[in-house]
Structures are given as C-alpha cells and as structure tokens.
mmCIF file of N, CA and C in Angstrom:
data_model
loop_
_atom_site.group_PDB
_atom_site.id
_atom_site.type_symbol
_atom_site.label_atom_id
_atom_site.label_comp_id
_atom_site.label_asym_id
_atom_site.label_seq_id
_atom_site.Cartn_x
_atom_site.Cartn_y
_atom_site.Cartn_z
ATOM 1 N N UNK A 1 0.846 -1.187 0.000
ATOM 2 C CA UNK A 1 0.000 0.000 0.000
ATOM 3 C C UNK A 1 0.883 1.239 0.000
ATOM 4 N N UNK A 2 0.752 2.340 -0.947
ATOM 5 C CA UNK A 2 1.286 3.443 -1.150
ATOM 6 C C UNK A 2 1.231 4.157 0.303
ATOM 7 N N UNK A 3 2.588 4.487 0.513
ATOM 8 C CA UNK A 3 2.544 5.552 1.877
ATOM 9 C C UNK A 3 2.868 7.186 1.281
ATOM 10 N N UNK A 4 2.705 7.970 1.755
ATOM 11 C CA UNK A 4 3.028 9.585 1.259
ATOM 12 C C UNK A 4 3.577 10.135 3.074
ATOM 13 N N UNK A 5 4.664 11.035 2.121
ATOM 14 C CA UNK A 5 5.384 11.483 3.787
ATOM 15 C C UNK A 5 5.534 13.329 2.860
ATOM 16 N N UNK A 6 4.865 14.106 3.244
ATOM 17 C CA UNK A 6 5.679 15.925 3.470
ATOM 18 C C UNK A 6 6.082 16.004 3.930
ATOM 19 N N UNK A 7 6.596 16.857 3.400
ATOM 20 C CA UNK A 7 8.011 18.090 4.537
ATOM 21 C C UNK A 7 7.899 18.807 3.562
ATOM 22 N N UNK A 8 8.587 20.311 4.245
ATOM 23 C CA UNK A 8 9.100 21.206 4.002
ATOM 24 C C UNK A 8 7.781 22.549 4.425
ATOM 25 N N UNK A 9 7.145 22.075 4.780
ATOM 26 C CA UNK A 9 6.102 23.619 5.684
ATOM 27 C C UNK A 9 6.837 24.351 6.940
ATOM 28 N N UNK A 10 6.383 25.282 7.338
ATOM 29 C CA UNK A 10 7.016 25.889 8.192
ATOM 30 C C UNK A 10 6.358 27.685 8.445
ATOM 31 N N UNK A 11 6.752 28.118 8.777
ATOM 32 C CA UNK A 11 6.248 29.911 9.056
ATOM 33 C C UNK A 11 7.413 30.593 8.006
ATOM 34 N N UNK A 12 6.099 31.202 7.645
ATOM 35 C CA UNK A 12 7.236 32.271 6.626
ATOM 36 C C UNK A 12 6.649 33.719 7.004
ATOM 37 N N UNK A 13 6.855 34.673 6.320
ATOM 38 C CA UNK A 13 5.909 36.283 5.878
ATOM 39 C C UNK A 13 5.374 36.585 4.998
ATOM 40 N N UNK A 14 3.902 36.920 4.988
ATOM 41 C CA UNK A 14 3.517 37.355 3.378
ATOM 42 C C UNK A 14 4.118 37.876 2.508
ATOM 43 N N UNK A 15 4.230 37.237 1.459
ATOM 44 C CA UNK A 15 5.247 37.353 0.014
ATOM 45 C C UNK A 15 6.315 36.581 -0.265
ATOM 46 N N UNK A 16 6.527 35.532 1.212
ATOM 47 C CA UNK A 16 7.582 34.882 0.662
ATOM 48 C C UNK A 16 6.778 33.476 -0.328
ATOM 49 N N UNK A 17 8.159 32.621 0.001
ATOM 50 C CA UNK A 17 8.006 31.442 -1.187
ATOM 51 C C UNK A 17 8.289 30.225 -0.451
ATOM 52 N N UNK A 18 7.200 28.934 -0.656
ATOM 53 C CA UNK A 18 7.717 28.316 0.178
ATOM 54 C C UNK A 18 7.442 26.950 -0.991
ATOM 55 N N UNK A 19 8.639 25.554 -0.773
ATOM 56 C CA UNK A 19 8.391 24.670 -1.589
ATOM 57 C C UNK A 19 7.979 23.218 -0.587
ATOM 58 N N UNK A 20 6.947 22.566 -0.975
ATOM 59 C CA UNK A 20 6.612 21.317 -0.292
ATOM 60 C C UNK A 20 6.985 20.097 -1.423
ATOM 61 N N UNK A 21 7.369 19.229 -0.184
ATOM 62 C CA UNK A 21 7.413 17.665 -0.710
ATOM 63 C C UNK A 21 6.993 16.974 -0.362
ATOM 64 N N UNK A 22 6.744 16.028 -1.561
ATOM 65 C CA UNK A 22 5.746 14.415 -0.944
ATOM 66 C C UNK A 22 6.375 13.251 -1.441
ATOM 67 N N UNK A 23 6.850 12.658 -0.788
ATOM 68 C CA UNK A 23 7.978 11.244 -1.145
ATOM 69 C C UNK A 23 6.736 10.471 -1.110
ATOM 70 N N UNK A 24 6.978 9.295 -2.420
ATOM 71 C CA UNK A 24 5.487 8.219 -2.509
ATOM 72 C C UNK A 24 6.712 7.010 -2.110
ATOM 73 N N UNK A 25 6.332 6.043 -1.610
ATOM 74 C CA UNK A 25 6.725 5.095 -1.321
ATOM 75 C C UNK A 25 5.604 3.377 -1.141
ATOM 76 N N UNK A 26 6.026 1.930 -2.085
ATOM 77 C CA UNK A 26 4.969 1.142 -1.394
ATOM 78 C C UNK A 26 4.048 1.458 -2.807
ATOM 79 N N UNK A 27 4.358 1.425 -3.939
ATOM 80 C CA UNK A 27 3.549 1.436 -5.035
ATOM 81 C C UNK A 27 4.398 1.745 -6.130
ATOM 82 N N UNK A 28 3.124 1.961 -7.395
ATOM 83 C CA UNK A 28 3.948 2.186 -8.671
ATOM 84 C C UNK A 28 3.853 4.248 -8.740
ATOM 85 N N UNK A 29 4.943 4.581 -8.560
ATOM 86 C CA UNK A 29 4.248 6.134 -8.688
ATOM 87 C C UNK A 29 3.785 6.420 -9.909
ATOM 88 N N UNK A 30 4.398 6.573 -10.793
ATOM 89 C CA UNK A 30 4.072 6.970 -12.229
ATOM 90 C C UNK A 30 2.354 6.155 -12.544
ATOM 91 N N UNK A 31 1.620 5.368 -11.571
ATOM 92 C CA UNK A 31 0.366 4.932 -12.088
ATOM 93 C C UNK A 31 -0.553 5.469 -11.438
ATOM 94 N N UNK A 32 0.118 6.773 -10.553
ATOM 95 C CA UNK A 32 -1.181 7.156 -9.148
ATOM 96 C C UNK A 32 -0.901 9.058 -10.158
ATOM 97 N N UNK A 33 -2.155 9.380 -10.392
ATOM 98 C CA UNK A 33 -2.579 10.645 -10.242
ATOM 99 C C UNK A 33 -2.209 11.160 -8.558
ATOM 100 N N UNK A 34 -1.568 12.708 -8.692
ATOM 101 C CA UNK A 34 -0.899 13.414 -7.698
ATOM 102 C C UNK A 34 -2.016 14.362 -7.539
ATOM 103 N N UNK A 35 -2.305 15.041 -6.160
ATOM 104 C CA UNK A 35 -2.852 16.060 -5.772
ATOM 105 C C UNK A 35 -2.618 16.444 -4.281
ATOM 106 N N UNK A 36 -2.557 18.101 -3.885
ATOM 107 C CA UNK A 36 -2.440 18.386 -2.710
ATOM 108 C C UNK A 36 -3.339 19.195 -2.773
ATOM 109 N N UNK A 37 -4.033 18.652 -0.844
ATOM 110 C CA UNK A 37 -4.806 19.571 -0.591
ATOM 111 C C UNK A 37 -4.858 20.187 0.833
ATOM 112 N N UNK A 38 -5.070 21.081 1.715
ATOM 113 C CA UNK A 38 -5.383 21.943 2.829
ATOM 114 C C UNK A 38 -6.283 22.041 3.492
ATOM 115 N N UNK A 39 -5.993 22.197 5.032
ATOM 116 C CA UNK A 39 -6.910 22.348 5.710
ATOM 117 C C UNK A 39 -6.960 23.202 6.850
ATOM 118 N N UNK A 40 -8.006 23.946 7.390
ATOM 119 C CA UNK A 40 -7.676 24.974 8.724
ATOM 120 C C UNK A 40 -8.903 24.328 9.286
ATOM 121 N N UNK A 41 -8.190 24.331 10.420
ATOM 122 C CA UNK A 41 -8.861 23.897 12.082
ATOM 123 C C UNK A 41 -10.333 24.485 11.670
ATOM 124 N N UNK A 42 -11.576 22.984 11.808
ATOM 125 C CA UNK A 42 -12.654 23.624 11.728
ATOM 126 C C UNK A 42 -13.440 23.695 10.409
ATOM 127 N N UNK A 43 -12.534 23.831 9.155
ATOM 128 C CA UNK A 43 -13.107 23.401 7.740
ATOM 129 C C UNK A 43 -12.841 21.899 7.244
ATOM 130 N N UNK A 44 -13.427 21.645 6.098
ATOM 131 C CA UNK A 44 -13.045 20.722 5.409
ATOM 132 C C UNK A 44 -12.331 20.785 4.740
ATOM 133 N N UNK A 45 -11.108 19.954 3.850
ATOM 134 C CA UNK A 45 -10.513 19.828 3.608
ATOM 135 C C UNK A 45 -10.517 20.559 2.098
ATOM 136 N N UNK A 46 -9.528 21.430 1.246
ATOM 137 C CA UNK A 46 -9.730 21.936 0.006
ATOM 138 C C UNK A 46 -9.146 21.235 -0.503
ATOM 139 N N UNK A 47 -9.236 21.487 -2.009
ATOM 140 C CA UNK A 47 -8.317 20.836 -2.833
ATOM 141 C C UNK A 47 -7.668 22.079 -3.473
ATOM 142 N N UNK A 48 -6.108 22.086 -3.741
ATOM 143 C CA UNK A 48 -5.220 23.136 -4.062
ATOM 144 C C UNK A 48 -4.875 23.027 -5.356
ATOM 145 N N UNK A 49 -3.996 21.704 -6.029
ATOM 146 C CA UNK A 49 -3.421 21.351 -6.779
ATOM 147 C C UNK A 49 -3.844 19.953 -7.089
ATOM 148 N N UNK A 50 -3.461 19.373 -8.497
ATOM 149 C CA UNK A 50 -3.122 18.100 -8.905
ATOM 150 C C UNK A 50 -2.489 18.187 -10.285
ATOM 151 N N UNK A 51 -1.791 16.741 -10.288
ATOM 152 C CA UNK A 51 -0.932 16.409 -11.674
ATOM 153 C C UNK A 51 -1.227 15.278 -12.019
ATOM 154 N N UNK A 52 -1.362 15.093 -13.348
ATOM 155 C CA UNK A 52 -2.074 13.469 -13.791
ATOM 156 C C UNK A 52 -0.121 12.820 -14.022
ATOM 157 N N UNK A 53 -0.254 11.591 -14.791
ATOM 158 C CA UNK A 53 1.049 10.923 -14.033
ATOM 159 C C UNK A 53 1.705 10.920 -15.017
ATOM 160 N N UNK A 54 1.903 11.279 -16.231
ATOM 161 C CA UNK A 54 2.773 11.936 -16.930
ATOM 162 C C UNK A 54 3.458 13.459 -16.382
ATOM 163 N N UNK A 55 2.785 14.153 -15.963
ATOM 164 C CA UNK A 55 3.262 15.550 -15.394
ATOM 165 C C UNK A 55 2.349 16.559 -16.493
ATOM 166 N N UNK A 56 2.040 15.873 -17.703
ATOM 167 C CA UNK A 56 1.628 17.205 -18.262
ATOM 168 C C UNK A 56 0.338 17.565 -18.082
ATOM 169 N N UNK A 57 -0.345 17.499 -17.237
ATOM 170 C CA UNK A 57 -1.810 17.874 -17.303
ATOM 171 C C UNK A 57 -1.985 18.170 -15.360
ATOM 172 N N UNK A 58 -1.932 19.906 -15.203
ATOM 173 C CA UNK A 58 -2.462 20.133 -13.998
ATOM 174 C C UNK A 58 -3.492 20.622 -13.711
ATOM 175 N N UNK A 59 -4.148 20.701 -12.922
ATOM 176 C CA UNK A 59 -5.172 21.832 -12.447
ATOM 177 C C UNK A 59 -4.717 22.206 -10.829
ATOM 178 N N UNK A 60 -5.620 23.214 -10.765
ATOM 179 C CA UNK A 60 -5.266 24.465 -9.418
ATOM 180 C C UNK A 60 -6.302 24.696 -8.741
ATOM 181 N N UNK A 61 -6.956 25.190 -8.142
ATOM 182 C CA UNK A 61 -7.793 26.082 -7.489
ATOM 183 C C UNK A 61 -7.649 27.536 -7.770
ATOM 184 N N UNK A 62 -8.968 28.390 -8.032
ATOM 185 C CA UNK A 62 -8.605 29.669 -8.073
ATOM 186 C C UNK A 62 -8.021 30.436 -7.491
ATOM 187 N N UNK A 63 -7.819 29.966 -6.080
ATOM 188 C CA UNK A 63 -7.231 30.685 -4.661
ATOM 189 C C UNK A 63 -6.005 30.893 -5.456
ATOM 190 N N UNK A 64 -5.192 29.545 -6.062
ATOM 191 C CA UNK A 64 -3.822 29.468 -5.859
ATOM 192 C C UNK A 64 -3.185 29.716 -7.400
ATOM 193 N N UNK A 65 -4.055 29.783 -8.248
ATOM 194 C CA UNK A 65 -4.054 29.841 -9.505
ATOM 195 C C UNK A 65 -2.863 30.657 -9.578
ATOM 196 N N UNK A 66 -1.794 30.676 -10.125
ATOM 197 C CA UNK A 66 -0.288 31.854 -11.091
ATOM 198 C C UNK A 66 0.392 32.174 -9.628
ATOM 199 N N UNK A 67 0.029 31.429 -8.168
ATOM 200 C CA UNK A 67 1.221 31.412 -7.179
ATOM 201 C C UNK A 67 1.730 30.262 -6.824
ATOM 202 N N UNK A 68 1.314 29.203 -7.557
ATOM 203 C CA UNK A 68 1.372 27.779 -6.769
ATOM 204 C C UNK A 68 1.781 27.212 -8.189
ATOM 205 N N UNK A 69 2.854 26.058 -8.254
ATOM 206 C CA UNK A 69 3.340 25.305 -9.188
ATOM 207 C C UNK A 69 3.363 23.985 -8.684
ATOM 208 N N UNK A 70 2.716 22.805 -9.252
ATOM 209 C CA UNK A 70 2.574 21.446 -8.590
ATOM 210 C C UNK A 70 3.295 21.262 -9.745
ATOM 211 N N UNK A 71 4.488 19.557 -9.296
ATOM 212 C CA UNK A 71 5.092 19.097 -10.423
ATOM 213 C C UNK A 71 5.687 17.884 -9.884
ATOM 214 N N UNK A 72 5.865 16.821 -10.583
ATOM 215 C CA UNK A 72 6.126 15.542 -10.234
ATOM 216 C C UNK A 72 7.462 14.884 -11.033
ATOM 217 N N UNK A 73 8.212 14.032 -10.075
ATOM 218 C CA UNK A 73 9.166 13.611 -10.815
ATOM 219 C C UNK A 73 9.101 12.254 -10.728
ATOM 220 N N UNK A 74 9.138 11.403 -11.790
ATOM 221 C CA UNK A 74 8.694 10.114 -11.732
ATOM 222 C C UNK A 74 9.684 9.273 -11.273
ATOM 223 N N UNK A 75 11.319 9.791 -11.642
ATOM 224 C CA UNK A 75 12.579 8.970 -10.794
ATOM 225 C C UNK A 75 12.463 8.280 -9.912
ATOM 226 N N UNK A 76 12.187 10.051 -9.079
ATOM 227 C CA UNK A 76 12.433 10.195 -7.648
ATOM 228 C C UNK A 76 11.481 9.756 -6.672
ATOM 229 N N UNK A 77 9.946 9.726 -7.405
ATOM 230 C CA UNK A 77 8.970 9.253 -6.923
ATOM 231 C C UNK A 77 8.468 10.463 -5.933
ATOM 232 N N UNK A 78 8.857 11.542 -6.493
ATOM 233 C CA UNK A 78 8.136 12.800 -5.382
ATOM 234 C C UNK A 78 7.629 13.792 -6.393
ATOM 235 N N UNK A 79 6.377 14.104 -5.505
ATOM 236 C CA UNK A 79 5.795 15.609 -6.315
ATOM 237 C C UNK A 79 5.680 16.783 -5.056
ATOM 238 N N UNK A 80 6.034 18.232 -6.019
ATOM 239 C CA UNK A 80 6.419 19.179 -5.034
ATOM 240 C C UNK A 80 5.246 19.719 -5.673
ATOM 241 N N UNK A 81 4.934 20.897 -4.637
ATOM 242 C CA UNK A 81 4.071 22.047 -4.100
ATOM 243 C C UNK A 81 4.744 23.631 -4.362
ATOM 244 N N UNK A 82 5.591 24.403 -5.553
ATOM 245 C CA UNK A 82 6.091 25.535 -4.700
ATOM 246 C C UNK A 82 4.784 26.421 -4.774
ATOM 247 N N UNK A 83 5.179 27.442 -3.885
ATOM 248 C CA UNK A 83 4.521 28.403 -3.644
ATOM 249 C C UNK A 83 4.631 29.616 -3.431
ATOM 250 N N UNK A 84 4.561 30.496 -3.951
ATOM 251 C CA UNK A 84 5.096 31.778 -4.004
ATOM 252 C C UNK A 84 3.608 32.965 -3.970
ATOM 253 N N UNK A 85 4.445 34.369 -3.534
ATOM 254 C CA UNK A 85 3.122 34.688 -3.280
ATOM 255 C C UNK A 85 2.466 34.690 -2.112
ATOM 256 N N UNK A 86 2.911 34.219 -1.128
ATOM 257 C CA UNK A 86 2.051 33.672 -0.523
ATOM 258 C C UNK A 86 1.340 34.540 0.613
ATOM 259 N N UNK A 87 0.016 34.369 1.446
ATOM 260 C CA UNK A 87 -0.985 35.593 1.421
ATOM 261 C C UNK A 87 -1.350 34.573 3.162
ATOM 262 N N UNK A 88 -1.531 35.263 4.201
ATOM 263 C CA UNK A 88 -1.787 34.751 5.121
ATOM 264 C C UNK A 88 -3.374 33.579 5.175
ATOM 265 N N UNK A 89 -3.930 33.386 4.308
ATOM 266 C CA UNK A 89 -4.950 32.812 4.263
ATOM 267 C C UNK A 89 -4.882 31.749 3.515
ATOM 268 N N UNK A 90 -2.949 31.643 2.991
ATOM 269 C CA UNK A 90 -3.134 30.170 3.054
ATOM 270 C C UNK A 90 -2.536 29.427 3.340
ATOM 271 N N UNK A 91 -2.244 30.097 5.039
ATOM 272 C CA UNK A 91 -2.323 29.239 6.424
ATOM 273 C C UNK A 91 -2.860 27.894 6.441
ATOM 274 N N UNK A 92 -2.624 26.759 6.558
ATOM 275 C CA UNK A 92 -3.341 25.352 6.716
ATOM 276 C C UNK A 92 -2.704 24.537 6.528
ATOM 277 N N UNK A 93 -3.185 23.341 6.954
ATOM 278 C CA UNK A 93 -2.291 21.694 7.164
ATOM 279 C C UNK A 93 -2.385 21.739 5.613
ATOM 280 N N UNK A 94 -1.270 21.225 4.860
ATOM 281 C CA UNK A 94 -1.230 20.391 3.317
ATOM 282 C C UNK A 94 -0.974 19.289 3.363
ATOM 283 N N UNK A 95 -1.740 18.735 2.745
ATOM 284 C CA UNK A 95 -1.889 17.086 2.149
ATOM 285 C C UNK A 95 -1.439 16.353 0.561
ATOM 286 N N UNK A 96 -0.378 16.203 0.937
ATOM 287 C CA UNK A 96 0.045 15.478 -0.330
ATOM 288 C C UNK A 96 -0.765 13.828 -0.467
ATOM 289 N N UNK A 97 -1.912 13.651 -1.943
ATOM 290 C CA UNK A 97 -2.619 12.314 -2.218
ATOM 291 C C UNK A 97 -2.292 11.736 -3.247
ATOM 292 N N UNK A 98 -2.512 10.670 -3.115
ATOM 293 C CA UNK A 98 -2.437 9.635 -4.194
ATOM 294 C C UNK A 98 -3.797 9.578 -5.346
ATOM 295 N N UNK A 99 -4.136 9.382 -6.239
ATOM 296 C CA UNK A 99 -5.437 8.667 -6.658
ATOM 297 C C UNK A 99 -4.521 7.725 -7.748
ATOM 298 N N UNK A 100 -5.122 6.369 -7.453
ATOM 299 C CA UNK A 100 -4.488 5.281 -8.164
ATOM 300 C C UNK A 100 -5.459 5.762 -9.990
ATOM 301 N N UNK A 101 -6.608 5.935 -9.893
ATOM 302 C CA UNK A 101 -7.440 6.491 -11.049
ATOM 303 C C UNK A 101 -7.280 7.336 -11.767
ATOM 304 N N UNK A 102 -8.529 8.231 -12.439
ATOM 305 C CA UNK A 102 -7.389 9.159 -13.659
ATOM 306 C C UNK A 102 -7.493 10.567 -12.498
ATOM 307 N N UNK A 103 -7.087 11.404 -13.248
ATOM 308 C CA UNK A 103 -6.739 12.839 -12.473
ATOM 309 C C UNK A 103 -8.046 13.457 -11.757
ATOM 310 N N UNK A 104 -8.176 13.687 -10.807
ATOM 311 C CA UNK A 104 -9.181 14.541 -10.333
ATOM 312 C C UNK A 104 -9.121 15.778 -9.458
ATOM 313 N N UNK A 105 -10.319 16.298 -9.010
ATOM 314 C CA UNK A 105 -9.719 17.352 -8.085
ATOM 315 C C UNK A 105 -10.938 17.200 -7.029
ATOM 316 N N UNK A 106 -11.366 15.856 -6.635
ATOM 317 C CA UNK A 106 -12.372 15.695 -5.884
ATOM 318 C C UNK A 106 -11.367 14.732 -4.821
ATOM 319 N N UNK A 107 -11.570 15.058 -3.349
ATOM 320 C CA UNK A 107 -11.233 14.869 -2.968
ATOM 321 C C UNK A 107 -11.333 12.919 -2.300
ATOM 322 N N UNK A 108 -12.422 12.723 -2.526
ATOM 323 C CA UNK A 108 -12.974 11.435 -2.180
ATOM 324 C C UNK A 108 -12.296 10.301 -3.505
ATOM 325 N N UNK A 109 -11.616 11.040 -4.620
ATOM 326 C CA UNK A 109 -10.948 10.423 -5.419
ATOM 327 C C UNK A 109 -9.520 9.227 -5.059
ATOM 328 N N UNK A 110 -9.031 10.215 -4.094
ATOM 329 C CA UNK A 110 -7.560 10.296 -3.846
ATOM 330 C C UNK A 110 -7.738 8.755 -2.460
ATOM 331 N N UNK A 111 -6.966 8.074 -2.576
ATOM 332 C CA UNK A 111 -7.131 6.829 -1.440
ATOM 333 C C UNK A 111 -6.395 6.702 -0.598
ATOM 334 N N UNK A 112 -4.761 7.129 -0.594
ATOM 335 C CA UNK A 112 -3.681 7.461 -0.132
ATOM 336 C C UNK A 112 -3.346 9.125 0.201
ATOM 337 N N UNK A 113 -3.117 8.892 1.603
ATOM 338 C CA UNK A 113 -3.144 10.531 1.850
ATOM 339 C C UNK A 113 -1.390 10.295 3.020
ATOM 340 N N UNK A 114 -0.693 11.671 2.938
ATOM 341 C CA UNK A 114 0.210 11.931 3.945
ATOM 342 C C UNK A 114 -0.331 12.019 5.114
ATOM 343 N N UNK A 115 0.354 12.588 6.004
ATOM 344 C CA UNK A 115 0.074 12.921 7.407
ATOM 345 C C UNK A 115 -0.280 14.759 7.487
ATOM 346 N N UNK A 116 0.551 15.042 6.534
ATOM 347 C CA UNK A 116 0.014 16.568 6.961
ATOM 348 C C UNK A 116 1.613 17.945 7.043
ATOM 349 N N UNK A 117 1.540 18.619 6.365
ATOM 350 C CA UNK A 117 2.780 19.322 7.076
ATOM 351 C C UNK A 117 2.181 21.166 7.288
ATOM 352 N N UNK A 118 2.206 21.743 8.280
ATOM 353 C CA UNK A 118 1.893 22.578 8.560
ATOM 354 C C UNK A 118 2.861 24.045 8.140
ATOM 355 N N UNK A 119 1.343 24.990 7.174
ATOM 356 C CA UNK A 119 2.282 25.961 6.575
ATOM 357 C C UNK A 119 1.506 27.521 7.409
ATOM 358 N N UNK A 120 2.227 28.009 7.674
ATOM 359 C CA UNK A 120 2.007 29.391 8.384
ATOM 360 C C UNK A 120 2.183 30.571 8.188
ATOM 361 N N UNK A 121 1.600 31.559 7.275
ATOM 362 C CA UNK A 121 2.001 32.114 6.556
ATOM 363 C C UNK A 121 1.416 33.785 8.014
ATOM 364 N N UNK A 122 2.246 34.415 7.986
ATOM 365 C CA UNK A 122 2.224 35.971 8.939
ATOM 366 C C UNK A 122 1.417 37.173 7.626
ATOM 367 N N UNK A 123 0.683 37.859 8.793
ATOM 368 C CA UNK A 123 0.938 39.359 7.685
ATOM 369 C C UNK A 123 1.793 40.172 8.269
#
C-alpha cells in the first residue's frame, strides 16, 4: 500500500516562497494521479493542486491559480508544491494524495493521503 510522507512547511511572511514535498513510497508512482490539498482547524478539507502521471496535465484552485506550481518527478517518486506569493490565508495543514485512477480534483478520489505538514504564513 502506497505511503506519502511531506516536509518542508514551516512559518514564513507574506510574500515569501515556500516549496513542499511528498515522497510516494509502497507502489507504482508513475500509475497514481498526484494532488495536494489543505486544511484549517474547523473546515473541510480543500483541494489546491493536482498532476495526472505523466506531469503534463495540472489543475489548481482559483485561490492558488499563477502562485502555486505542482510538479512531479517520476525517478524520484516525489511531487512538489512551490509556492510563491504567498498571502496569510493560506495558512493550513497540506496534504500530499495519491489517486491510483485518472486525475481529479475531488477529494474522495484520492485513497492514499500523507500525514500533513503545517504551513504558516504571517501578515
């Protein structure tokens, strides 16, 4: 069974840039559609980003649309998150997922989820 591990969240200041990773491990990566998504204490979970498993086909959320770059490397078996831009509201746990299926941006898609890495963005 596919495991997913992030890193790289942390506190920054509005405007900086911050890049996340998701190591896949425990599967075939190149056959799982990629997506990350967020959460703040109290909501449900959004969806931010995804990459189908070639790399060439993403979608975004409007929130994050021309500050956020999702991209996958099939080697290495990791897909990153950068983020630039970034605006105190989008503060929240990120979730790097799996979907073994084709690309989506629904969250009930995805079957394999990380643990979570916490991003904190100041004004």
């Amino acid at each position: 069974q596919p495991q997913l591990v992030e890193s790289g969240g942390g506190l920054v200041q509005a405007g900086d840039s911050l890049r996340l990773s998701c190591e896949f491990s425990g599967g075939i990566f190149s056959h799982h559609a990629m997506g990350w998504f967020r959460q703040t204490q109290g909501n449900e979970r959004e969806f931010v980003a995804c990459i189908g498993w070639s790399g060439a086909t993403t979608y975004y959320s409007d929130s994050v649309k021309d500050r956020f770059t999702i991209s996958r490397d099939n080697a290495k078996n990791t897909v990153s998150l950068q983020m630039n831009r970034l605006r105190p509201e989008d503060t929240a746990v990120y979730y790097c997922a799996a979907d073994p299926g084709g690309l989506s941006t629904a969250e009930d898609a995805y079957d394999y989820w990380g643990q979570g890495t916490q991003v904190t963005v100041s004004s």
